[in-house]
Amino acid sequence: MNKKVSLKDIAEAAGVSTALVSYVLNGKEEEARVGKDTALRIREMAKKMNYQPNQIAKSLKSGKSQTIGLLVADISNPFFGNLARAIEDEAKKRGYTVLFGSSDENLEKSQRLIDTFINRQIDGFIIAPAEGTASQLENLKAAHIPFVLIDRYFKDLETSYIVVDNFKATYQATQQLLQQGHHKIAYVCYKNKLQHTEDRYHGYVQALRDQGINDDENLVFEVEYNSPTDFRKRFIDLLHPDRGVEAILFSTNTLSIMGLKIINELDFAIPEDIAVFCFDQSESYDLFYCPISYVRQPLGEIGKEAVRVLLEQLHAKKPGEQQVMLDAEIIARKSCEKIKK
Amino acid sequence: MNKKVSLKDIAEAAGVSTALVSYVLNGKEEEARVGKDTALRIREMAKKMNYQPNQIAKSLKSGKSQTIGLLVADISNPFFGNLARAIEDEAKKRGYTVLFGSSDENLEKSQRLIDTFINRQIDGFIIAPAEGTASQLENLKAAHIPFVLIDRYFKDLETSYIVVDNFKATYQATQQLLQQGHHKIAYVCYKNKLQHTEDRYHGYVQALRDQGINDDENLVFEVEYNSPTDFRKRFIDLLHPDRGVEAILFSTNTLSIMGLKIINELDFAIPEDIAVFCFDQSESYDLFYCPISYVRQPLGEIGKEAVRVLLEQLHAKKPGEQQVMLDAEIIARKSCEKIKK
């Protein structure tokens, strides 16, 4: 951007004063009584030199940029890629442009992206927040910058959010496994304090308790984010026949894929050797030899609602916070069945 | 952003002049001989009110923002999600922040995103260009805005680009199928005039010719972007036993996934009924009942090179264009074998 064409450059090339160029390109030629031929010459020169009017200065004045900043937790995760696409399609219908950033579940990167977006005059944010970023969101609130959370929210922080009913989702998935006759159901989740992680865990536990089954901590498999080697070692241990695990409920798409790969490597047949219930969409679920059961999040609806709530805040129709909780869909297929070999 | 805290707001709250606030917050208190207590009071008030210094005005002056704009063709495509992550990881190491936009293969959206990024003072672009955007790139060139193309390039437009040797990739994949003893090899591709589409097609044709096989236009299956119904109908026809197709080479990941789903639905066994060779990575390739053969693009290296070339242009070490062509890796597995039933 170092060689951006300036009004002065155009003035020199056209052999007129910089002031004259400014009058013409800002539509004030009549006021300033610039001759028609001169105005035309200036316009043609600006076009020829590919002059870009400085929109930032303009947007600084108007305070509106028709741009939404979307902060996701990891852009290489297809869940966020598809959600980003849904938000973008909806924003486009409403005349808004979406710029993305990916925090990669990293606190510092999240703050840096928020700053970068603010400094680039976006109108508001849609954020899938990383763990521990509540204080960053508090600052946004204090600065009266409109934002809507998606996928995740913080219990102690009053904000707008669009999430699915995660408790209900894992409750119903666990119910499906129980109804098939599975009793020893393992639960695979990330180790973090995010609200949706806790909600999903409690849904699993409650479904067991409602059937008179006490939750067994040996069946709850918590794994650190981004530690595939640790996952592998412990997951193979979880599958050991001595443990007698009959079914596994995975609580995210990345955990589902990692688990399915290891189940395949060990040549366990699904559902004969082990039944599985996965979470979120993946193109793999349809291509697997046995149709995979999964909790389907309504990505299109989440995107639509997120844009709607944000624009209502921007246009101050409803400046207050709005919380939307959508139902996930339970897709029960062959992978969750109880089939004796 | 409409209630952004101004210097004047802080001045009023602290009971001092706006000029005094400006001196203190711009670190000129000594020059302006502001008392220490007053300076402290102003700083605390600014913090309390969550004052955000106007970085845009600063970046307008310095002309540097340490930000890269990344324009991909479709963010919901895992290929671009993973590539975006690779670029981001590399940019972060170099102290740059990446903002993304997705053109969704749409001309108008591509132009709008380019404008949005320019107006937000990014330092330069990394672009996977949509079809027909050559003139948009010409304008960027004319305006001396640094950019590097990835994945795709235009033959008639001299720019920096990082791509894989697509001709070689499909040449070698076709060779693998030929060496297995397949002769009737169908080729599935999108119908467009993008250079990488043509290069991949020519690689397939050349490999056949080098084995004395004439390319048969009945075996070349061209499909419009975003038309799954048309794809389905014609792909089922392609698989009709009368056609005698022995193997299929898919030229993108999205085409591969669509094709595999239909092959599964029709209960064709891979490789017994039909052999396949796919393109690009997908988590499905490892989870499929038969390990899928595919052309693996070196995403990490593409990301690294794209950032390197862009930063060299930005820092004017090498202001000229640089073209990098990387080798794809040919992963030949069971899906391409010739196995008689």
XYZ file of C-alpha atoms in Angstrom:
682
model
C 0.000 0.000 0.000
C 3.110 2.203 0.145
C 2.597 3.624 -3.340
C -1.071 4.540 -2.969
C -2.079 7.214 -5.478
C -2.652 10.545 -3.727
C -4.599 13.605 -4.791
C -1.238 15.293 -5.234
C -0.088 12.605 -7.693
C -3.212 13.139 -9.760
C -2.783 16.909 -9.575
C 0.779 16.673 -10.883
C -0.166 14.278 -13.661
C -3.112 16.435 -14.725
C -1.189 19.688 -14.338
C -3.667 21.282 -11.917
C -3.672 22.146 -8.213
C -4.284 19.525 -5.523
C -7.219 21.589 -4.230
C -8.868 21.412 -7.646
C -8.514 17.610 -7.697
C -10.020 17.416 -4.228
C -13.039 19.550 -5.246
C -13.737 17.412 -8.292
C -13.282 13.981 -6.685
C -15.445 15.001 -3.739
C -18.245 16.146 -6.048
C -17.841 19.827 -5.194
C -16.850 21.052 -8.646
C -19.892 23.271 -9.093
C -19.397 24.954 -5.747
C -15.787 25.565 -6.639
C -16.675 26.580 -10.216
C -14.314 24.144 -11.896
C -14.572 24.055 -15.690
C -16.238 20.960 -17.183
C -13.240 20.011 -19.317
C -10.883 20.301 -16.347
C -13.214 18.191 -14.186
C -13.382 15.542 -16.900
C -9.596 15.511 -17.299
C -9.143 15.088 -13.538
C -11.685 12.248 -13.389
C -10.074 10.408 -16.279
C -6.614 10.795 -14.778
C -7.859 9.472 -11.414
C -9.354 6.458 -13.164
C -6.238 5.862 -15.251
C -4.049 6.004 -12.135
C -6.481 3.699 -10.295
C -7.105 6.199 -7.518
C -8.801 4.678 -4.444
C -10.682 7.236 -2.360
C -9.756 6.959 1.297
C -12.809 5.159 2.640
C -11.354 4.802 6.108
C -11.373 8.514 6.695
C -14.990 8.507 5.469
C -16.003 5.567 7.661
C -14.300 7.229 10.640
C -16.629 10.156 10.140
C -19.818 8.198 9.548
C -19.013 5.521 12.117
C -20.579 2.843 9.868
C -18.681 0.404 7.708
C -21.281 -2.309 6.883
C -18.739 -4.879 8.003
C -18.991 -7.662 10.580
C -15.962 -9.179 12.268
C -16.325 -12.920 12.790
C -13.979 -14.501 15.300
C -13.959 -18.311 15.280
C -11.979 -20.659 17.515
C -10.263 -22.620 14.722
C -10.772 -22.061 11.001
C -9.287 -25.470 10.091
C -12.176 -27.147 11.945
C -14.911 -27.817 9.318
C -17.566 -27.003 11.952
C -16.375 -23.400 12.017
C -15.765 -23.319 8.257
C -19.380 -24.291 7.625
C -20.682 -21.937 10.321
C -18.625 -19.097 8.814
C -20.175 -19.812 5.426
C -23.707 -19.755 6.928
C -23.041 -16.397 8.619
C -21.569 -15.002 5.460
C -24.502 -16.045 3.285
C -26.920 -14.378 5.698
C -24.799 -11.232 6.081
C -24.587 -10.894 2.309
C -28.387 -10.932 2.033
C -28.462 -8.067 4.515
C -25.802 -6.061 2.639
C -22.956 -6.745 5.074
C -19.438 -7.954 4.379
C -17.845 -10.452 6.790
C -14.154 -10.546 7.676
C -12.943 -13.568 9.654
C -10.234 -14.160 12.176
C -9.283 -17.387 13.943
C -8.145 -17.370 17.560
C -6.984 -21.011 17.512
C -8.222 -21.307 21.125
C -5.450 -18.882 22.114
C -6.091 -16.011 24.549
C -3.456 -13.651 23.231
C -4.418 -14.229 19.610
C -8.063 -13.618 20.454
C -7.224 -10.218 21.987
C -4.996 -9.304 19.078
C -7.742 -10.112 16.570
C -10.328 -8.158 18.552
C -7.972 -5.142 18.560
C -7.229 -5.568 14.864
C -10.930 -5.633 14.016
C -11.762 -2.652 16.246
C -8.950 -0.657 14.686
C -10.408 -1.475 11.285
C -13.815 -0.083 12.121
C -16.016 -3.106 11.951
C -19.578 -2.381 13.065
C -19.812 -5.326 15.415
C -18.644 -8.835 16.216
C -19.882 -12.396 16.008
C -17.602 -14.454 18.260
C -17.112 -18.127 19.101
C -15.032 -17.322 22.177
C -11.952 -19.242 23.279
C -11.683 -20.411 26.888
C -10.732 -17.663 29.329
C -11.730 -14.759 27.095
C -14.577 -13.526 29.336
C -12.572 -10.444 30.362
C -11.969 -9.574 26.689
C -15.724 -9.698 26.159
C -16.307 -7.597 29.283
C -14.062 -4.932 27.765
C -16.071 -5.037 24.533
C -19.250 -4.570 26.576
C -17.739 -1.681 28.527
C -16.744 -0.035 25.249
C -20.329 -0.459 23.936
C -19.145 -2.449 20.931
C -22.019 -4.682 19.802
C -21.291 -8.411 19.687
C -23.105 -11.758 19.642
C -21.573 -15.011 20.864
C -22.089 -18.257 18.958
C -21.530 -21.897 19.898
C -20.241 -20.892 23.369
C -21.177 -18.492 26.140
C -20.184 -17.581 29.694
C -22.679 -18.128 32.489
C -21.544 -15.139 34.555
C -21.412 -12.707 31.661
C -24.624 -11.265 30.312
C -24.286 -11.117 26.534
C -26.251 -11.947 23.441
C -25.642 -15.500 22.311
C -26.908 -18.135 19.898
C -26.209 -21.681 21.032
C -27.815 -25.084 20.872
C -29.287 -26.696 23.959
C -26.198 -28.769 24.635
C -27.559 -30.403 27.797
C -30.590 -31.649 25.900
C -28.452 -32.779 22.951
C -26.204 -35.146 24.929
C -29.141 -36.151 27.161
C -31.033 -37.349 24.094
C -28.004 -38.995 22.477
C -27.289 -40.904 25.710
C -30.972 -41.875 25.882
C -30.723 -43.368 22.385
C -27.761 -45.504 23.452
C -29.579 -46.587 26.623
C -32.716 -47.503 24.698
C -30.591 -49.761 22.495
C -29.617 -51.657 25.634
C -26.113 -50.255 26.191
C -25.226 -49.713 29.834
C -21.514 -49.045 29.964
C -21.425 -45.840 27.960
C -18.131 -43.924 27.875
C -18.069 -40.154 27.341
C -15.239 -38.412 25.443
C -14.732 -34.663 25.892
C -12.150 -31.895 25.990
C -10.834 -30.801 29.374
C -11.873 -27.183 29.705
C -14.236 -24.967 31.652
C -16.279 -23.764 28.692
C -19.992 -23.694 29.437
C -20.969 -25.866 26.469
C -18.461 -28.511 27.571
C -20.065 -28.597 31.025
C -23.607 -28.592 29.636
C -22.857 -31.540 27.368
C -21.284 -33.475 30.229
C -24.264 -32.856 32.508
C -26.697 -34.010 29.804
C -24.855 -37.334 29.604
C -24.776 -37.767 33.401
C -28.442 -36.832 33.854
C -29.630 -39.299 31.197
C -27.743 -42.094 32.980
C -29.125 -41.091 36.406
C -32.678 -40.941 35.076
C -32.247 -44.624 34.178
C -30.909 -45.398 37.645
C -27.319 -45.705 36.406
C -24.654 -43.968 38.466
C -22.078 -42.151 36.410
C -18.709 -43.839 36.617
C -15.713 -41.520 36.420
C -13.689 -44.299 34.821
C -15.951 -43.963 31.809
C -15.426 -40.213 31.433
C -12.507 -39.578 29.146
C -11.251 -35.998 29.344
C -8.540 -34.962 26.881
C -6.421 -31.823 26.483
C -6.950 -29.790 23.318
C -4.267 -30.419 20.668
C -2.626 -33.475 22.235
C -3.239 -36.327 19.749
C -0.518 -38.562 21.220
C -2.019 -38.457 24.712
C -5.479 -39.022 23.207
C -4.307 -42.056 21.264
C -2.631 -43.763 24.196
C -5.534 -43.267 26.579
C -8.241 -43.986 24.009
C -6.674 -47.359 23.156
C -6.725 -48.066 26.904
C -10.406 -47.092 27.092
C -11.186 -49.671 24.396
C -9.446 -52.499 26.266
C -11.889 -55.440 26.559
C -11.393 -55.623 30.341
C -13.139 -52.298 30.687
C -16.267 -53.659 29.054
C -17.203 -50.390 27.355
C -20.224 -51.018 25.122
C -20.748 -47.599 23.579
C -18.988 -44.236 23.260
C -20.520 -40.776 23.086
C -18.156 -38.210 21.546
C -18.831 -34.582 22.441
C -17.223 -32.784 19.461
C -16.495 -33.481 15.779
C -12.703 -33.424 16.157
C -12.868 -35.954 19.008
C -15.263 -38.094 16.927
C -12.876 -38.231 13.958
C -9.823 -38.988 16.117
C -11.744 -41.746 17.893
C -13.146 -43.331 14.725
C -9.653 -43.512 13.203
C -8.299 -45.434 16.197
C -11.350 -47.724 16.333
C -10.634 -48.552 12.657
C -6.943 -49.152 13.258
C -7.733 -51.613 16.042
C -10.174 -53.355 13.668
C -13.109 -52.959 16.028
C -16.355 -53.308 14.111
C -19.013 -50.619 14.607
C -21.544 -51.317 16.094
C -20.753 -55.029 16.752
C -17.644 -54.456 18.874
C -18.394 -50.918 19.966
C -21.362 -48.607 19.363
C -20.690 -44.894 18.763
C -22.620 -41.624 18.843
C -20.780 -38.615 17.400
C -21.219 -34.845 17.555
C -21.475 -32.195 14.815
C -21.505 -32.783 11.096
C -18.634 -34.288 9.152
C -18.489 -35.459 5.548
C -16.938 -38.644 6.983
C -20.118 -39.659 8.801
C -21.845 -40.409 5.508
C -18.851 -42.141 3.960
C -18.115 -44.479 6.852
C -18.876 -48.182 6.240
C -21.556 -47.985 8.923
C -23.813 -44.898 8.935
C -22.707 -42.809 11.919
C -25.194 -41.495 14.512
C -24.612 -37.864 15.424
C -25.903 -34.712 17.050
C -26.586 -32.261 14.225
C -26.237 -28.581 15.059
C -28.465 -26.297 12.903
C -25.613 -24.259 11.393
C -27.811 -22.329 8.946
C -30.161 -21.248 11.705
C -27.310 -20.325 14.081
C -25.783 -18.137 11.350
C -29.126 -16.505 10.534
C -29.946 -15.757 14.167
C -26.471 -14.433 14.915
C -26.684 -11.932 12.055
C -30.259 -10.971 12.963
C -29.458 -10.288 16.630
C -26.280 -8.362 15.789
C -28.023 -6.149 13.225
C -30.874 -5.465 15.684
C -28.270 -4.313 18.188
C -26.489 -2.219 15.555
C -29.659 -0.522 14.457
C -30.720 -0.176 18.096
C -34.133 -1.687 17.469
C -33.446 -3.968 20.393
C -30.317 -2.714 22.092
C -30.654 -5.219 24.950
C -29.050 -8.641 24.971
C -30.849 -11.542 23.334
C -30.216 -15.174 24.180
C -31.300 -17.789 21.657
C -31.135 -21.506 22.404
C -31.833 -23.776 19.449
C -32.524 -27.488 19.457
C -29.953 -29.804 17.961
C -31.200 -32.713 15.863
C -30.510 -36.282 17.005
C -29.591 -38.438 14.006
C -29.694 -42.030 15.279
C -28.379 -44.525 12.727
C -26.785 -47.946 12.670
C -23.617 -46.996 14.598
C -25.535 -46.725 17.900
C -27.323 -50.081 17.661
C -26.701 -53.039 19.946
C -25.890 -56.001 17.729
C -24.535 -59.228 19.127
C -21.787 -60.820 17.073
C -18.734 1.364 17.758
C -21.047 4.369 17.913
C -20.255 5.159 21.534
C -16.486 5.061 21.247
C -14.804 6.961 24.085
C -13.159 10.169 22.832
C -10.403 12.316 24.299
C -13.099 14.886 25.013
C -15.114 12.363 27.088
C -12.038 11.619 29.192
C -11.276 15.335 29.559
C -14.777 16.022 30.831
C -14.699 13.107 33.264
C -11.277 14.103 34.603
C -12.061 17.793 34.696
C -9.159 18.846 32.453
C -8.775 20.147 28.917
C -8.909 17.900 25.865
C -5.446 19.105 24.852
C -4.037 17.944 28.199
C -5.551 14.473 27.700
C -4.067 14.312 24.220
C -0.580 15.247 25.493
C -0.676 12.588 28.215
C -2.101 9.743 26.134
C 0.361 10.423 23.329
C 3.289 10.360 25.779
C 4.082 14.048 25.436
C 3.411 15.041 29.050
C 6.982 16.118 29.750
C 7.146 18.285 26.663
C 3.867 19.870 27.694
C 4.914 20.058 31.381
C 1.845 18.269 32.716
C 1.966 17.563 36.484
C 2.541 13.933 37.513
C -0.693 13.678 39.509
C -2.743 15.087 36.645
C -1.096 12.683 34.187
C -1.852 9.744 36.498
C -5.476 10.850 36.911
C -5.916 11.106 33.143
C -4.366 7.676 32.530
C -6.574 6.045 35.162
C -9.681 7.684 33.778
C -8.793 6.525 30.247
C -8.351 2.978 31.533
C -11.571 3.085 33.540
C -13.512 4.320 30.514
C -11.843 1.672 28.335
C -10.398 4.213 25.921
C -9.177 2.685 22.638
C -6.532 4.808 20.912
C -7.399 5.370 17.294
C -4.964 3.022 15.591
C -6.431 3.611 12.171
C -5.371 7.226 12.141
C -1.908 6.051 13.209
C -1.753 3.325 10.575
C -2.889 5.836 7.946
C 0.160 7.910 8.787
C 2.671 5.081 9.017
C 1.179 3.152 6.077
C 1.895 -0.147 7.906
C -0.639 -2.235 9.739
C 1.103 -5.638 10.133
C -2.024 -7.235 8.723
C -2.475 -9.578 5.765
C -5.783 -9.983 3.951
C -6.429 -13.575 2.888
C -9.048 -14.106 0.233
C -10.102 -17.733 -0.289
C -12.593 -19.126 -2.789
C -14.845 -20.916 -0.261
C -14.257 -21.042 3.492
C -16.624 -24.006 3.945
C -14.254 -26.121 1.823
C -11.860 -27.872 4.275
C -9.043 -27.456 1.730
C -9.204 -23.680 2.188
C -9.837 -23.956 5.946
C -6.642 -25.949 6.361
C -4.706 -23.693 3.995
C -5.931 -20.635 5.927
C -4.697 -22.199 9.157
C -1.262 -22.895 7.609
C -0.971 -19.292 6.407
C -2.061 -17.997 9.775
C 0.448 -20.086 11.709
C 3.252 -18.815 9.509
C 2.074 -15.190 9.611
C 1.885 -15.320 13.401
C 5.518 -16.418 13.593
C 6.397 -13.356 11.537
C 4.331 -11.012 13.723
C 1.474 -10.555 11.269
C -2.256 -10.857 11.857
C -4.416 -12.463 9.140
C -7.967 -11.434 8.318
C -9.913 -13.715 5.969
C -12.624 -13.198 3.436
C -14.368 -15.780 1.277
C -15.397 -14.951 -2.284
C -17.486 -18.107 -2.720
C -16.317 -18.215 -6.352
C -18.317 -15.024 -6.936
C -16.892 -12.135 -8.969
C -18.833 -9.361 -7.281
C -18.113 -10.658 -3.792
C -14.437 -10.945 -4.618
C -14.295 -7.280 -5.656
C -16.229 -6.191 -2.599
C -13.856 -8.049 -0.279
C -10.808 -6.612 -2.027
C -12.255 -3.113 -1.559
C -13.154 -3.813 2.079
C -9.629 -5.009 2.814
C -7.987 -2.077 1.016
C -10.174 0.359 2.900
C -9.043 -1.288 6.119
C -5.384 -0.744 5.390
C -4.076 -4.245 5.100
C -0.437 -4.357 4.033
C -0.967 -6.914 1.298
C -3.030 -9.832 0.023
C -2.786 -13.574 -0.299
C -5.503 -14.614 -2.766
C -6.952 -17.865 -4.093
C -8.681 -16.102 -6.979
C -12.143 -16.949 -8.260
C -12.658 -17.482 -11.989
C -12.789 -14.274 -14.004
C -11.080 -12.067 -11.423
C -7.983 -11.368 -13.538
C -9.062 -7.754 -14.068
C -9.468 -7.276 -10.307
C -5.894 -8.469 -9.869
C -4.714 -6.201 -12.685
C -6.172 -3.261 -10.769
C -4.319 -4.340 -7.621
C -1.113 -4.476 -9.647
C -1.739 -1.057 -11.137
C -2.298 0.339 -7.644
C 1.006 -1.217 -6.477
C -0.727 -3.218 -3.756
C 1.412 -6.267 -3.012
C -0.278 -9.655 -3.420
C 0.550 -13.327 -3.872
C -1.781 -15.850 -5.503
C -2.190 -19.348 -4.070
C -3.702 -22.523 -5.520
C -4.591 -20.750 -8.764
C -3.007 -18.328 -11.199
C -3.668 -16.698 -14.554
C -1.371 -17.502 -17.454
C -1.622 -14.066 -19.042
C -1.140 -12.093 -15.848
C 2.332 -11.773 -14.393
C 1.983 -12.074 -10.625
C 3.613 -13.833 -7.712
C 2.048 -17.221 -7.086
C 2.508 -20.390 -5.066
C 0.907 -23.421 -6.689
C 1.522 -27.121 -7.043
C 2.571 -28.632 -10.362
C -0.951 -29.665 -11.262
C -0.032 -31.144 -14.644
C 2.530 -33.426 -12.994
C 0.102 -34.334 -10.194
C -2.656 -35.701 -12.447
C -0.058 -37.129 -14.855
C 1.380 -39.224 -12.025
C -2.017 -40.189 -10.595
C -3.147 -41.367 -14.056
C 0.136 -43.249 -14.439
C -0.565 -45.081 -11.176
C -3.965 -46.178 -12.468
C -2.458 -47.265 -15.809
C 0.282 -49.250 -14.081
C -2.412 -51.123 -12.172
C -3.790 -52.244 -15.534
C -6.791 -49.888 -15.806
C -7.426 -48.623 -19.332
C -10.836 -46.992 -19.277
C -10.089 -44.180 -16.848
C -12.745 -41.491 -16.436
C -11.795 -37.959 -15.384
C -14.100 -35.806 -13.207
C -13.551 -32.028 -13.097
C -15.291 -28.686 -12.748
C -16.208 -26.801 -15.899
C -14.220 -23.597 -15.739
C -11.332 -21.827 -17.396
C -9.074 -21.643 -14.346
C -5.466 -22.481 -15.166
C -5.169 -25.233 -12.540
C -8.284 -26.914 -13.963
C -6.689 -26.948 -17.422
C -3.297 -28.091 -16.126
C -4.863 -31.016 -14.273
C -6.850 -32.031 -17.350
C -3.773 -31.932 -19.580
C -1.799 -34.060 -17.114
C -4.468 -36.750 -17.367
C -4.578 -36.611 -21.179
C -0.788 -36.648 -21.571
C -0.366 -39.690 -19.297
C -2.894 -41.593 -21.429
C -1.245 -40.534 -24.709
C 2.194 -41.539 -23.444
C 0.783 -45.035 -23.067
C -0.667 -44.923 -26.573
C -4.222 -44.442 -25.331
C -6.294 -41.786 -27.057
C -8.329 -39.643 -24.704
C -12.019 -40.328 -25.097
C -14.289 -37.340 -24.530
C -17.014 -39.677 -23.285
C -14.795 -40.380 -20.300
C -14.293 -36.720 -19.387
C -16.969 -35.649 -16.972
C -17.215 -31.874 -16.636
C -19.591 -30.505 -14.004
C -20.786 -27.007 -13.091
C -19.794 -25.627 -9.694
C -22.598 -25.889 -7.112
C -24.954 -28.153 -9.054
C -25.179 -31.392 -7.010
C -28.379 -32.569 -8.729
C -26.862 -32.376 -12.185
C -23.689 -34.053 -10.868
C -25.667 -36.903 -9.350
C -27.681 -37.670 -12.442
C -24.723 -37.652 -14.801
C -22.356 -39.429 -12.418
C -24.777 -42.333 -12.027
C -24.871 -42.515 -15.814
C -21.050 -42.549 -15.949
C -21.037 -45.591 -13.665
C -23.441 -47.541 -15.886
C -21.868 -50.950 -16.610
C -22.348 -50.462 -20.381
C -19.754 -47.717 -20.281
C -17.150 -50.080 -18.916
C -15.380 -47.459 -16.807
C -12.681 -49.194 -14.735
C -11.298 -46.291 -12.751
C -12.077 -42.665 -11.938
C -9.678 -39.803 -11.315
C -11.308 -36.937 -9.373
C -9.648 -33.535 -9.764
C -10.775 -31.806 -6.523
C -11.720 -32.799 -2.968
C -15.350 -31.677 -3.246
C -15.824 -33.723 -6.431
C -14.137 -36.689 -4.731
C -16.526 -36.599 -1.758
C -19.634 -36.199 -3.931
C -18.484 -39.094 -6.125
C -17.628 -41.428 -3.228
C -21.068 -40.869 -1.689
C -22.831 -41.916 -4.885
C -20.511 -44.909 -5.408
C -21.485 -46.013 -1.868
C -25.187 -45.495 -2.467
C -25.047 -47.668 -5.586
C -23.212 -50.316 -3.536
C -20.235 -50.394 -5.877
C -17.226 -51.883 -4.078
C -13.928 -49.966 -4.265
C -11.661 -51.101 -5.864
C -13.396 -54.334 -7.013
C -16.205 -52.652 -8.984
C -14.502 -49.338 -9.591
C -11.048 -48.002 -8.718
C -10.696 -44.372 -7.607
C -7.963 -41.771 -7.271
C -8.947 -38.599 -5.383
C -7.506 -35.113 -5.004
C -6.600 -33.032 -1.922
C -6.800 -34.132 1.686
C -10.032 -35.065 3.450
C -10.545 -36.654 6.840
C -12.877 -39.054 5.014
C -10.034 -40.628 3.013
C -8.643 -42.256 6.156
C -12.028 -43.331 7.487
C -13.300 -44.949 4.302
C -13.548 -48.765 4.370
C -10.882 -48.931 1.688
C -7.891 -46.578 2.081
C -8.317 -43.876 -0.559
C -5.545 -42.925 -2.999
C -5.105 -39.192 -3.388
C -2.985 -36.292 -4.575
C -1.721 -34.547 -1.452
C -1.036 -30.820 -1.736
C 1.663 -29.559 0.668
C -0.542 -27.060 2.504
C 2.022 -26.151 5.159
C 4.617 -25.369 2.535
C 2.189 -23.401 0.365
C 1.255 -21.284 3.421
C 4.883 -20.736 4.374
C 5.947 -19.755 0.878
C 2.965 -17.442 0.381
C 3.796 -15.502 3.553
C 7.513 -15.431 2.720
C 6.998 -14.054 -0.801
C 4.436 -11.485 0.368
C 6.669 -10.205 3.171
C 9.631 -9.973 0.785
C 7.499 -7.838 -1.483
C 6.294 -5.707 1.435
C 9.800 -5.101 2.687
C 10.966 -4.558 -0.881
C 13.835 -6.991 -0.529
C 12.613 -8.571 -3.727
C 9.981 -6.295 -5.173
C 9.713 -8.395 -8.353
C 7.228 -11.210 -8.830
C 8.161 -14.686 -7.658
C 6.571 -17.863 -8.984
C 6.860 -20.998 -6.873
C 5.701 -24.390 -8.122
C 5.714 -27.148 -5.528
C 5.386 -30.878 -6.073
C 2.239 -32.602 -4.868
C 2.642 -35.994 -3.237
C 1.014 -39.049 -4.834
C -0.505 -41.278 -2.152
C -1.344 -44.556 -3.921
C -3.332 -46.930 -1.715
C -5.756 -49.754 -2.114
C -8.532 -47.737 -3.816
C -6.551 -47.538 -7.086
C -5.737 -51.239 -7.364
C -7.096 -53.573 -10.027
C -8.717 -56.490 -8.237
C -10.849 -58.999 -10.053
C -13.948 -60.058 -8.177
